[in-house]
Tab-separated table of C-alpha atoms in Angstrom:
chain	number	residue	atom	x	y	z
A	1	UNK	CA	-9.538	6.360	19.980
A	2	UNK	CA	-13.324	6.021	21.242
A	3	UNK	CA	-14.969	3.064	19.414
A	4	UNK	CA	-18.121	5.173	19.842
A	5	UNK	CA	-16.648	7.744	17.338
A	6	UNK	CA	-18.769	7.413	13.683
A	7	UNK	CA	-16.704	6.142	11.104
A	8	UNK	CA	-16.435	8.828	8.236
A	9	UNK	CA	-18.219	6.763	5.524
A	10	UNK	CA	-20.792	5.409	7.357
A	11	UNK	CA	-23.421	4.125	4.856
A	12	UNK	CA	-21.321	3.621	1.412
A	13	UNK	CA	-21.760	0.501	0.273
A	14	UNK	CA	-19.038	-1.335	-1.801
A	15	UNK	CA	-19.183	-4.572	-3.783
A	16	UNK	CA	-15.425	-5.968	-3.340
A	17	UNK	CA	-14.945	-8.228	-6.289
A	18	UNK	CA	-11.026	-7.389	-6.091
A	19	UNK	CA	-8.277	-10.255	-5.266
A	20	UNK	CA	-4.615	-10.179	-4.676
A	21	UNK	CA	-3.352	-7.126	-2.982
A	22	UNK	CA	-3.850	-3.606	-5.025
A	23	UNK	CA	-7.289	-4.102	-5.098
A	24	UNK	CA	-8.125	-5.974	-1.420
A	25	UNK	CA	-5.858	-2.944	0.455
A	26	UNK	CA	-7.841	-0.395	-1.651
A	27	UNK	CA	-11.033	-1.848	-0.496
A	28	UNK	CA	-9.206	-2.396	3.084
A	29	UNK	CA	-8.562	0.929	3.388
A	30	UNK	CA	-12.140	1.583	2.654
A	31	UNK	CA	-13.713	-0.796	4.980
A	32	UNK	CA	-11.064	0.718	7.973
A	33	UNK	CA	-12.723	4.462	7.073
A	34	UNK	CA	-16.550	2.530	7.591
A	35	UNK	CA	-17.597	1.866	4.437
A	36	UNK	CA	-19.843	-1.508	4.794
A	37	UNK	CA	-17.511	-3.299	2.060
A	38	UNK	CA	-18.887	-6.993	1.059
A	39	UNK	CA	-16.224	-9.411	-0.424
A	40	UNK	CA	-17.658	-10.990	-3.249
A	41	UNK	CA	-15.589	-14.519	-3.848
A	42	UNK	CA	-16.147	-17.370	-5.453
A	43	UNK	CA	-17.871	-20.619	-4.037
A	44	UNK	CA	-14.986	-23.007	-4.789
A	45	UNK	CA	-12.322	-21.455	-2.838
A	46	UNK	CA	-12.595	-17.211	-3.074
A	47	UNK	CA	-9.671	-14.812	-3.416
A	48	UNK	CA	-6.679	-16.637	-4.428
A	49	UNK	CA	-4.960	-14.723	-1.662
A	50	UNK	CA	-6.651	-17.146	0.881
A	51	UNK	CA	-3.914	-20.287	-0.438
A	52	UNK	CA	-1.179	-18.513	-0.063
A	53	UNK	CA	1.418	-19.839	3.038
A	54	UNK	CA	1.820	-19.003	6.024
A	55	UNK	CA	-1.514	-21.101	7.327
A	56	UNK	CA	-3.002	-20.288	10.927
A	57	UNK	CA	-5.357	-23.770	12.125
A	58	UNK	CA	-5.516	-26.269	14.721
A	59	UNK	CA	-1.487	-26.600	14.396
A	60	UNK	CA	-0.993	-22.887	15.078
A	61	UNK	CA	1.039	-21.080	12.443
A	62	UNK	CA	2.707	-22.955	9.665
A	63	UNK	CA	3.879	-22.884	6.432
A	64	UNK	CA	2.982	-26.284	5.204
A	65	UNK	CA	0.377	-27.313	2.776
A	66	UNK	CA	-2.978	-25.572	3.517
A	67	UNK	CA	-5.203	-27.964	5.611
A	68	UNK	CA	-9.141	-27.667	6.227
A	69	UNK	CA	-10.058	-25.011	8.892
A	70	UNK	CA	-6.349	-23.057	7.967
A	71	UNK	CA	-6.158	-19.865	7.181
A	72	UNK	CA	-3.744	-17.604	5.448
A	73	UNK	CA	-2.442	-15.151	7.180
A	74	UNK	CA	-2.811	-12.961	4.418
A	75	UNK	CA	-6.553	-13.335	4.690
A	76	UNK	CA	-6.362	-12.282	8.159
A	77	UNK	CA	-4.397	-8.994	7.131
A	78	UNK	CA	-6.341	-7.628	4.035
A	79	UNK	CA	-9.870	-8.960	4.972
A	80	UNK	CA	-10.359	-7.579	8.127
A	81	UNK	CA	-13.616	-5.170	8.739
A	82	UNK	CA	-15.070	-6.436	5.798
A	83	UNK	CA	-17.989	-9.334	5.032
A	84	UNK	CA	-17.937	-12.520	2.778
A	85	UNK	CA	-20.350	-13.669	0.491
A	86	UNK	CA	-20.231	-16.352	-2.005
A	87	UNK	CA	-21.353	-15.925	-5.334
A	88	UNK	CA	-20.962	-18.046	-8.731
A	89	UNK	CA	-21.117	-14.861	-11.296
A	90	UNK	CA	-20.321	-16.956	-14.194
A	91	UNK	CA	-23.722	-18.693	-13.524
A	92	UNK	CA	-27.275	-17.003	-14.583
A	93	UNK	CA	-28.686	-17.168	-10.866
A	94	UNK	CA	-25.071	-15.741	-9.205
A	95	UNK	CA	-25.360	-13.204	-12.582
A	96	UNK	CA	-28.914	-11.614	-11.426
A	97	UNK	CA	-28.143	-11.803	-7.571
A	98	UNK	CA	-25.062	-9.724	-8.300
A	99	UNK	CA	-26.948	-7.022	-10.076
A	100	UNK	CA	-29.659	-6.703	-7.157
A	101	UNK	CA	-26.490	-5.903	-4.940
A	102	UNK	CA	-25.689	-3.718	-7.534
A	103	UNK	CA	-29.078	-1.746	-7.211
A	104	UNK	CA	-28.287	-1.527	-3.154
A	105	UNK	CA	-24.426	-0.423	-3.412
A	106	UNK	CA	-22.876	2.840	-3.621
A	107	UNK	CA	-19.527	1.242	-5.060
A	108	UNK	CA	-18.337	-1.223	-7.042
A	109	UNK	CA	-14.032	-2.271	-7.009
A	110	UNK	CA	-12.532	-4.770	-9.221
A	111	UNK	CA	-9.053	-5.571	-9.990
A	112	UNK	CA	-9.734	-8.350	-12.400
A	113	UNK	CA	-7.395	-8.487	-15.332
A	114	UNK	CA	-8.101	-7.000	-19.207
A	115	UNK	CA	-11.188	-8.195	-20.726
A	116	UNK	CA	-12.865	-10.379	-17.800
A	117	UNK	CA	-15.247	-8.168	-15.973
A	118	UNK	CA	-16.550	-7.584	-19.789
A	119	UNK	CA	-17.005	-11.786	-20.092
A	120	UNK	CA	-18.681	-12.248	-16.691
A	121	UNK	CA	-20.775	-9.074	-17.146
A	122	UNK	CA	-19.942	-7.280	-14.573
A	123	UNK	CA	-18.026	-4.170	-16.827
A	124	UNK	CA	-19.260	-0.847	-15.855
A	125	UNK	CA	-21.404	-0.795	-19.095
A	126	UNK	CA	-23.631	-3.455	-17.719
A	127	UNK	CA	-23.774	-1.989	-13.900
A	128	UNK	CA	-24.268	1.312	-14.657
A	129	UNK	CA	-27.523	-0.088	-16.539
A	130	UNK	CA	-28.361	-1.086	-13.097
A	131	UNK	CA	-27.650	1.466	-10.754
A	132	UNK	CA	-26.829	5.358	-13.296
A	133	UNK	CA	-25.740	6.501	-9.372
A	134	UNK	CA	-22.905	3.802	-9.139
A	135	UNK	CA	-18.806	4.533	-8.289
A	136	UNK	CA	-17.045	1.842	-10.836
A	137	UNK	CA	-13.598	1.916	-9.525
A	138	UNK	CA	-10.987	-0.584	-11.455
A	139	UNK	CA	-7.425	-1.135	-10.877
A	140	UNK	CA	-5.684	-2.106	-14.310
A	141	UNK	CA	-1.785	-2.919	-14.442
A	142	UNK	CA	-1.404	-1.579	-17.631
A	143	UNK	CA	-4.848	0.493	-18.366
A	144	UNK	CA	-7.907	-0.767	-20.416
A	145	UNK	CA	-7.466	-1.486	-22.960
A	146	UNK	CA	-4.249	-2.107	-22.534
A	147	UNK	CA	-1.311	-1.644	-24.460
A	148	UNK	CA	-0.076	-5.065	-23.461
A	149	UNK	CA	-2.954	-7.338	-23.665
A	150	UNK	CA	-1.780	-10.572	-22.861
A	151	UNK	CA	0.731	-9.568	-19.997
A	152	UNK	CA	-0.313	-9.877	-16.234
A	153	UNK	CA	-0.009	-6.912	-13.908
A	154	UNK	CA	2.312	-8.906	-11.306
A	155	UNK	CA	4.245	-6.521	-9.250
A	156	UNK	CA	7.681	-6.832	-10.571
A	157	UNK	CA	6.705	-6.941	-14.069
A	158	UNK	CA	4.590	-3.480	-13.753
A	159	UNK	CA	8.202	-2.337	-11.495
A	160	UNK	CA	10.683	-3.426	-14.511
A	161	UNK	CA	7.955	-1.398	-17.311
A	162	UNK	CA	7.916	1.778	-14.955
A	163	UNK	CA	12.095	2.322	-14.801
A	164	UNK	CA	11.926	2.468	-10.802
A	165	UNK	CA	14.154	-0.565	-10.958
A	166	UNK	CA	16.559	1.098	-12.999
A	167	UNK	CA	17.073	4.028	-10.295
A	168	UNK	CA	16.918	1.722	-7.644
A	169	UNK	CA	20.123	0.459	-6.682
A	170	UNK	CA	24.091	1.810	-6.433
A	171	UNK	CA	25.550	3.463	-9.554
A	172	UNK	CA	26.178	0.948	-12.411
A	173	UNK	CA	24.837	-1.860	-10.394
A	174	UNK	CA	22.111	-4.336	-11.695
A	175	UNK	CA	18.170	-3.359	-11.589
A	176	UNK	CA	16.859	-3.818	-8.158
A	177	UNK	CA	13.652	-4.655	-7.255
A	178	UNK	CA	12.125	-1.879	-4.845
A	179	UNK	CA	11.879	-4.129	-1.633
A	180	UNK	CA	8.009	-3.643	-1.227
A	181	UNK	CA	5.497	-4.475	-3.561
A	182	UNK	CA	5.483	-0.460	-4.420
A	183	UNK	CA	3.041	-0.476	-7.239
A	184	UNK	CA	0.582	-3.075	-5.866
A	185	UNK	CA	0.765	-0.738	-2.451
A	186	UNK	CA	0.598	2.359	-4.495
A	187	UNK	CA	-2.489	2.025	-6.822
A	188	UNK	CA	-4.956	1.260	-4.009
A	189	UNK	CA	-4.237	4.957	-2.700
A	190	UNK	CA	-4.634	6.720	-5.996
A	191	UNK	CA	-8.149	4.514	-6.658
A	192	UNK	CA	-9.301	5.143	-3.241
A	193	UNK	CA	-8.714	8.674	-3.662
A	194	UNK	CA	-10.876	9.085	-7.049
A	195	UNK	CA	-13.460	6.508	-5.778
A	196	UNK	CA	-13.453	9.517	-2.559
A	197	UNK	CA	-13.639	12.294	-4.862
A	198	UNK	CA	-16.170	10.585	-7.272
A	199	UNK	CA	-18.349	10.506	-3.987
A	200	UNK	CA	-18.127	13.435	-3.466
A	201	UNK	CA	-18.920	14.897	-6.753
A	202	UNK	CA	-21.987	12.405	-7.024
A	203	UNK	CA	-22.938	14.181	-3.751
A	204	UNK	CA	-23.279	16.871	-5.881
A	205	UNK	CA	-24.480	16.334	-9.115
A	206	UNK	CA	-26.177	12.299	-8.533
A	207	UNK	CA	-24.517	11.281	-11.272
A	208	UNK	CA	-21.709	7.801	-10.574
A	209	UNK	CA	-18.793	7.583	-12.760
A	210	UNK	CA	-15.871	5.187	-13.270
A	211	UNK	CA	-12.582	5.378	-11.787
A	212	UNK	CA	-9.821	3.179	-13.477
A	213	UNK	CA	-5.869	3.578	-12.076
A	214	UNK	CA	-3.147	1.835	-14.125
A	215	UNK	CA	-0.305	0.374	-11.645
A	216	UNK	CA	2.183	1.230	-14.463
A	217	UNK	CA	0.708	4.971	-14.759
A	218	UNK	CA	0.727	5.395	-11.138
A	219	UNK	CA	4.635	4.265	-10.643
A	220	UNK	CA	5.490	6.240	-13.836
A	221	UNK	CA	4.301	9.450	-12.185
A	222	UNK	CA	6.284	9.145	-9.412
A	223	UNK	CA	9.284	7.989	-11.485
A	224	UNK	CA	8.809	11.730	-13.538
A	225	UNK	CA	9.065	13.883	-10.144
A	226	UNK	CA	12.662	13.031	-9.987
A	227	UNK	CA	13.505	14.839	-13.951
A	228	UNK	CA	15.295	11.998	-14.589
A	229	UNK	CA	15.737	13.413	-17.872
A	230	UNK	CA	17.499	16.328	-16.983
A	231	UNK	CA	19.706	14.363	-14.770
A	232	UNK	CA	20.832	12.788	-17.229
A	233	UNK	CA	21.373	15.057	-19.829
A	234	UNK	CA	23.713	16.798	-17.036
A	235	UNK	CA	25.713	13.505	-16.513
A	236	UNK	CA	24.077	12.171	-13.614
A	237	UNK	CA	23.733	8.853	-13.472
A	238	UNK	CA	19.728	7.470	-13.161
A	239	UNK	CA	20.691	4.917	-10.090
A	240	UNK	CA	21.719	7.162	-6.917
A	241	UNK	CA	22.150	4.316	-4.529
A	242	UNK	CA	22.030	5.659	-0.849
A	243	UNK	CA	22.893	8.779	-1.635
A	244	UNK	CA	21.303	11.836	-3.279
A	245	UNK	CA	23.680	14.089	-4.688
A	246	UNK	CA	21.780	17.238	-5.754
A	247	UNK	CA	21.028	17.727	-2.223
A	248	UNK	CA	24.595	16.531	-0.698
A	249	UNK	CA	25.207	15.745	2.179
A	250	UNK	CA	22.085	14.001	1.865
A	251	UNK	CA	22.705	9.901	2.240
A	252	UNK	CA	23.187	6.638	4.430
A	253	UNK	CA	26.868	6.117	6.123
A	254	UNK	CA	28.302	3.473	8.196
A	255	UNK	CA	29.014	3.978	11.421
A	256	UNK	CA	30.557	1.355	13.624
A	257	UNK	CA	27.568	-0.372	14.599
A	258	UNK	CA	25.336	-0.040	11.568
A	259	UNK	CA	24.358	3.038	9.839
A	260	UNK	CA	23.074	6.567	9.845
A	261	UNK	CA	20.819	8.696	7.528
A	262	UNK	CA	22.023	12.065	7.428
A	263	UNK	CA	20.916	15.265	6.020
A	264	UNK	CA	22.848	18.401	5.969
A	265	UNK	CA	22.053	20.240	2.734
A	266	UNK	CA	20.602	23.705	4.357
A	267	UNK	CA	23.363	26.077	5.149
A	268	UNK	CA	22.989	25.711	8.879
A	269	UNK	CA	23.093	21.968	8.812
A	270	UNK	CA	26.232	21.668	6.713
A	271	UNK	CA	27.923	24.478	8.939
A	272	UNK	CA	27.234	21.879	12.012
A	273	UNK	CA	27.848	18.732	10.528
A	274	UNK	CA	31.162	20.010	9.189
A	275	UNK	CA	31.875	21.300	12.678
A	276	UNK	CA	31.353	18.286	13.876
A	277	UNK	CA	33.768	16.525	11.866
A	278	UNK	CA	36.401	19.228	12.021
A	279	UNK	CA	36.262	20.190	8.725
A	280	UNK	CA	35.068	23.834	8.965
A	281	UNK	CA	37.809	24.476	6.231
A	282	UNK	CA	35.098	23.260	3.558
A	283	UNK	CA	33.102	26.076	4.331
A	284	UNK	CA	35.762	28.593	2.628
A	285	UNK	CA	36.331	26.074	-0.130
A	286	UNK	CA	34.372	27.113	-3.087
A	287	UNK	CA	33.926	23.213	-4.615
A	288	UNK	CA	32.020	22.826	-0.884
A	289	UNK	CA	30.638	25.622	0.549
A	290	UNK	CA	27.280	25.932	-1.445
A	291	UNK	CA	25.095	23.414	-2.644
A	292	UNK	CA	25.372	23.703	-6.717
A	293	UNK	CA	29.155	23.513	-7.076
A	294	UNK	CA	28.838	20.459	-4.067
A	295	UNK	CA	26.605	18.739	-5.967
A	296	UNK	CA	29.249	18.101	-8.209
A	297	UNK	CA	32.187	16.903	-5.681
A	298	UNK	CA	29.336	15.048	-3.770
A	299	UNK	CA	31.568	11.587	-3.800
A	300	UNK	CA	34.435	13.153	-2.183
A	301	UNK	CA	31.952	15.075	0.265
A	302	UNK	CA	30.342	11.640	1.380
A	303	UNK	CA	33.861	10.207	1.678
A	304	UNK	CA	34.384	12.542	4.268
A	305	UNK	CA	31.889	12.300	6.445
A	306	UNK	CA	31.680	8.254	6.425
A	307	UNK	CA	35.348	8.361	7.131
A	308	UNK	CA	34.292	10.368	10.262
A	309	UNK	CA	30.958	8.230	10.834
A	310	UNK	CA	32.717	4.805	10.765
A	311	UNK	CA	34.726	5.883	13.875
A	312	UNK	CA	31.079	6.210	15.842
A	313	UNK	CA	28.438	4.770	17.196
A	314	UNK	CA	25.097	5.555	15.809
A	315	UNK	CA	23.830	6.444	19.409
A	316	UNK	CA	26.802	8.840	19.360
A	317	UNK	CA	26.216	10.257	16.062
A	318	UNK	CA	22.404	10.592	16.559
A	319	UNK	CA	23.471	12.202	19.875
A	320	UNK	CA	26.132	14.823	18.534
A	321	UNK	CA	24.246	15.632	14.787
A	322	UNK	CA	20.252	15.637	15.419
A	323	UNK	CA	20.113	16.096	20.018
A	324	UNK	CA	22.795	18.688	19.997
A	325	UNK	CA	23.216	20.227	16.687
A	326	UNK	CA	19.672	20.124	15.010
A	327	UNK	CA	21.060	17.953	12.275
A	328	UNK	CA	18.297	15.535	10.867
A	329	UNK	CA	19.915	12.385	11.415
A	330	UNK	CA	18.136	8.816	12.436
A	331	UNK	CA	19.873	5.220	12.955
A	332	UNK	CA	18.898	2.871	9.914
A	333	UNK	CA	16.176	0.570	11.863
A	334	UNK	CA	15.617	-3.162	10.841
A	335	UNK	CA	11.965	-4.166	9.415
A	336	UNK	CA	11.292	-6.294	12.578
A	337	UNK	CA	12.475	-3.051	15.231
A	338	UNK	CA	9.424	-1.041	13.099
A	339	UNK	CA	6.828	-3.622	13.355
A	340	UNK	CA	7.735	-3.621	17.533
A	341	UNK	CA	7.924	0.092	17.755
A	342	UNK	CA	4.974	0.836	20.712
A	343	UNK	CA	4.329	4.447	19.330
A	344	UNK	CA	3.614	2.914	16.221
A	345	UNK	CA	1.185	0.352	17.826
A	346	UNK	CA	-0.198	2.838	19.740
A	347	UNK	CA	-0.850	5.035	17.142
A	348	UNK	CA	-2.099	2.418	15.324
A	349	UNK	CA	-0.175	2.397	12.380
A	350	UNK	CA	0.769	-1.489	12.921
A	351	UNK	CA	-1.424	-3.767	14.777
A	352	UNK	CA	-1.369	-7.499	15.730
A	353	UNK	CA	-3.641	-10.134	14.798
A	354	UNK	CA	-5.217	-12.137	17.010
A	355	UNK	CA	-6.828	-15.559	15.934
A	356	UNK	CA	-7.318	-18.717	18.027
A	357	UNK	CA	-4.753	-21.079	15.871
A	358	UNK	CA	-2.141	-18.493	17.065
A	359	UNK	CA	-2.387	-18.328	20.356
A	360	UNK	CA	0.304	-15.993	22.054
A	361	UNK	CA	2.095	-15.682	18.430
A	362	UNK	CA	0.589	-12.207	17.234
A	363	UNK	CA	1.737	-11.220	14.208
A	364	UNK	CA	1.817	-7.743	12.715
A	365	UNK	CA	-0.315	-6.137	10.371
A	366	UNK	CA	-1.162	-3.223	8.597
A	367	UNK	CA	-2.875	-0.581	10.336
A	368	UNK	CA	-4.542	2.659	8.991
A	369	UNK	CA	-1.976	5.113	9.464
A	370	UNK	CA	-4.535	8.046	8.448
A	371	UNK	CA	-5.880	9.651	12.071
A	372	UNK	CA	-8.975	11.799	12.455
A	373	UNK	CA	-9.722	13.676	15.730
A	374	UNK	CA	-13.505	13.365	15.147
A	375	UNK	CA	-14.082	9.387	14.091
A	376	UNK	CA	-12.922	5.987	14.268
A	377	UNK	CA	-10.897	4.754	11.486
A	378	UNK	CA	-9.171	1.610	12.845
A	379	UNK	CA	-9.221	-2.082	11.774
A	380	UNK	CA	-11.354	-3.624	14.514
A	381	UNK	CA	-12.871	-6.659	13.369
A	382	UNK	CA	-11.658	-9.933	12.372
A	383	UNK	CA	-11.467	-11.419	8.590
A	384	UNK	CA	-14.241	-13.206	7.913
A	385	UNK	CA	-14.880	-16.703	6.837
A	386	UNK	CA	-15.558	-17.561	3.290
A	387	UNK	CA	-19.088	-17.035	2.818
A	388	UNK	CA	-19.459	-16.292	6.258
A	389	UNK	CA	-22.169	-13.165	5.559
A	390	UNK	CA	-24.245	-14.873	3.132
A	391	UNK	CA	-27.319	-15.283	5.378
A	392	UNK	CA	-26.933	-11.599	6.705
A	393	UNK	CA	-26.378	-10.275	2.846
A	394	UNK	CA	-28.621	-12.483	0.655
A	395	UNK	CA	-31.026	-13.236	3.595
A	396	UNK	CA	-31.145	-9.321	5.416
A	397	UNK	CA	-30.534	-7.141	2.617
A	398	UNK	CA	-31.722	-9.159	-0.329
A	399	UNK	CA	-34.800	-10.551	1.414
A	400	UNK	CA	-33.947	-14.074	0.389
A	401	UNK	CA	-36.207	-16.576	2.968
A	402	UNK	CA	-33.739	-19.547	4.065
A	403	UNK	CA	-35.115	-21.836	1.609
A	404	UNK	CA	-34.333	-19.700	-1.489
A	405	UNK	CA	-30.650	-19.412	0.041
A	406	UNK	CA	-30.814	-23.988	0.655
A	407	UNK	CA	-31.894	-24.006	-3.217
A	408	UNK	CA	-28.980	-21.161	-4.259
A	409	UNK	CA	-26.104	-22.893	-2.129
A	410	UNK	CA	-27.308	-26.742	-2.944
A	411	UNK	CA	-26.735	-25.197	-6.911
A	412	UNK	CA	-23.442	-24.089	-6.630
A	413	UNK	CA	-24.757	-20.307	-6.991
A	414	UNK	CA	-23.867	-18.977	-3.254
């Protein structure tokens, strides 16, 4: 895509005070689409994202303990197209400076936990005293106020509250984690689709809001488009493992090389897959030959085809179900075969990172998977340093003359 494309949001300001990973891919995902988004860290060290392993310095990339001049790699995944500033807001001075980039922003995105954008006075209360036009977007685990108070939003815990663990997994197994961080990746899209819409209808009326997504809310909505409930209530059991009987065949088999996903729940499909297998006899079998009744014999269903898909290759069963039959059917691809896939790169969905300490050693990264025909909305510039947009910030948009900024940064403020 042309770099001289606009990006579609151009002029919005946002004040990043997030840390972790919900909020700093929210405010990613902002900063790929062109909002000017400033990371606002602290002087003594900034997002504790930035110490976590692996390190990129002078030794290339390593997973010992962080030295000066490293990097975390993480830093060079979730910061990227944005600017650093450093700013002390527990301190009067860092206090006041915050609330003149208040007056100048469009949006302002905080994942802090329960109860601590109120102490450093930052809350939307106090902001929207500043600027009545501002976007407060928050990302709470558990809401505010919460119903939990003193328990912290990690990832897993919000996962085991949500009951996506306990349909995650094979029948009667053990709760499984979901092997992402699903509700830190999740939340980010919900908030950066109200902090979009809030723009939008301040567009229209002037009038800023606040926009708070709960982690836990976000998972549990998802968790209620299955009806669970119902499920169970018809003697279904909540984990469904590889398999999803309502819509057998619908599952993962083994083949002799690895495995296949297969779907075959449409009439058509079935007819072919069954073909396939030489078990057109199912079709005049009324425990097989529609989907309601199947639903119900789905185990002995599955049998049947893995018994058949165990004596292929998945190149051979990709070749007879999906190239000559129309059957949806895909070989189950390894994590590291994705993030080398060249239509993926290309489209930019995954990217590599490039950074001196690395030299040929790219590493993958997220990339915006969302593609406009009209504008760029790619990652295309490098994390920056800690505090490396102070001077531009305090100095270009703030007005600060170079010895204010000596005074700020000799006092711990900046």
């Amino acid at each position: 895509m042309s770099s001289s494309l606009s990006r579609p949001l151009e002029g919005v300001r946002v004040l990043d005070l997030t840390v972790a990973l919900s909020g700093p891919y929210g405010s990613l995902l902002l900063a790929g689409l062109g909002a000017e988004v400033i990371r606002v860290e602290s002087p003594d060290g900034g997002d504790i994202a930035r110490t976590n392993p692996p390190f990129v310095g002078d030794e290339g990339m390593h997973f010992g303990a962080m030295k000066p001049g490293d990097v975390s790699l993480t830093t060079l995944n979730r910061a990227r197209n944005k600017k650093s500033v450093t700013l002390d807001l527990k301190s009067k001075k860092g206090h006041e400076l915050f609330m003149r980039l208040v007056k100048e922003a469009d949006v302002v995105f905080e994942n802090f936990s329960e109860g601590t954008a109120a102490k450093l006075k930052v809350d939307y209360a106090r902001v929207r005293e500043a600027n009545p036009k501002i976007i407060y977007a928050s990302i709470k685990a558990f809401g505010e106020p919460s119903d939990r108070p003193q328990l912290k939003g990690m990832d897993i815990i919000v996962q085991a509250l949500s009951g996506i663990m306990e349909v995650t997994g094979e029948p009667g197994g053990a709760p499984t984690r979901w092997g992402l961080p699903i509700a830190d990746m999740v939340s980010p899209l919900f908030v950066v689709n109200g902090i979009l819409a809030a723009l939008i209808q301040r567009g229209r009326t002037g009038e800023g809001q606040a926009v708070t997504v709960s982690m836990l809310d976000c998972l549990a909505s998802m968790v209620a488009g299955e009806n669970f409930d119902v499920m169970t209530q018809a003697g279904y059991p909540l984990k469904s493992g590889n398999f999803q009987d309502r819509l057998c065949p619908f599952g993962v088999y083994a083949a002799k090389d690895g495995a296949v996903a297969i779907v075959a729940f449409s009439p058509e499909w079935f007819r072919s897959l069954v073909g396939w297998i030489g078990r057109t006899d199912l079709l005049e079998d009324a425990r097989y030959a529609t989907r309601g009744p199947r639903m119900k014999h789905a185990k002995e269903v599955n049998a049947l085809i893995e018994a058949w898909t165990r004596e292929h290759t998945t190149e051979e069963i990709v070749r007879e179900l999906l190239d000559k039959r129309g059957v949806p059917c895909a070989r189950v691809r390894s994590p590291l075969e994705v993030l080398d896939d060249p239509v993926l790169h290309e489209r930019g969905a995954v990217m590599r990172i490039a950074h001196p300490g690395l030299g040929d050693a790219r590493p993958t990264a997220m990339g915006n998977p969302i593609r406009m025909s009209n504008a760029n909305v790619q990652f295309d510039r490098p994390a920056p340093n800690l505090g490396e947009s102070n001077e531009q910030i305090y100095g270009g948009l703030l007005k600060l003359s170079a010895e204010e900024l000596r005074q700020l940064k000799s006092e711990g403020v900046i």
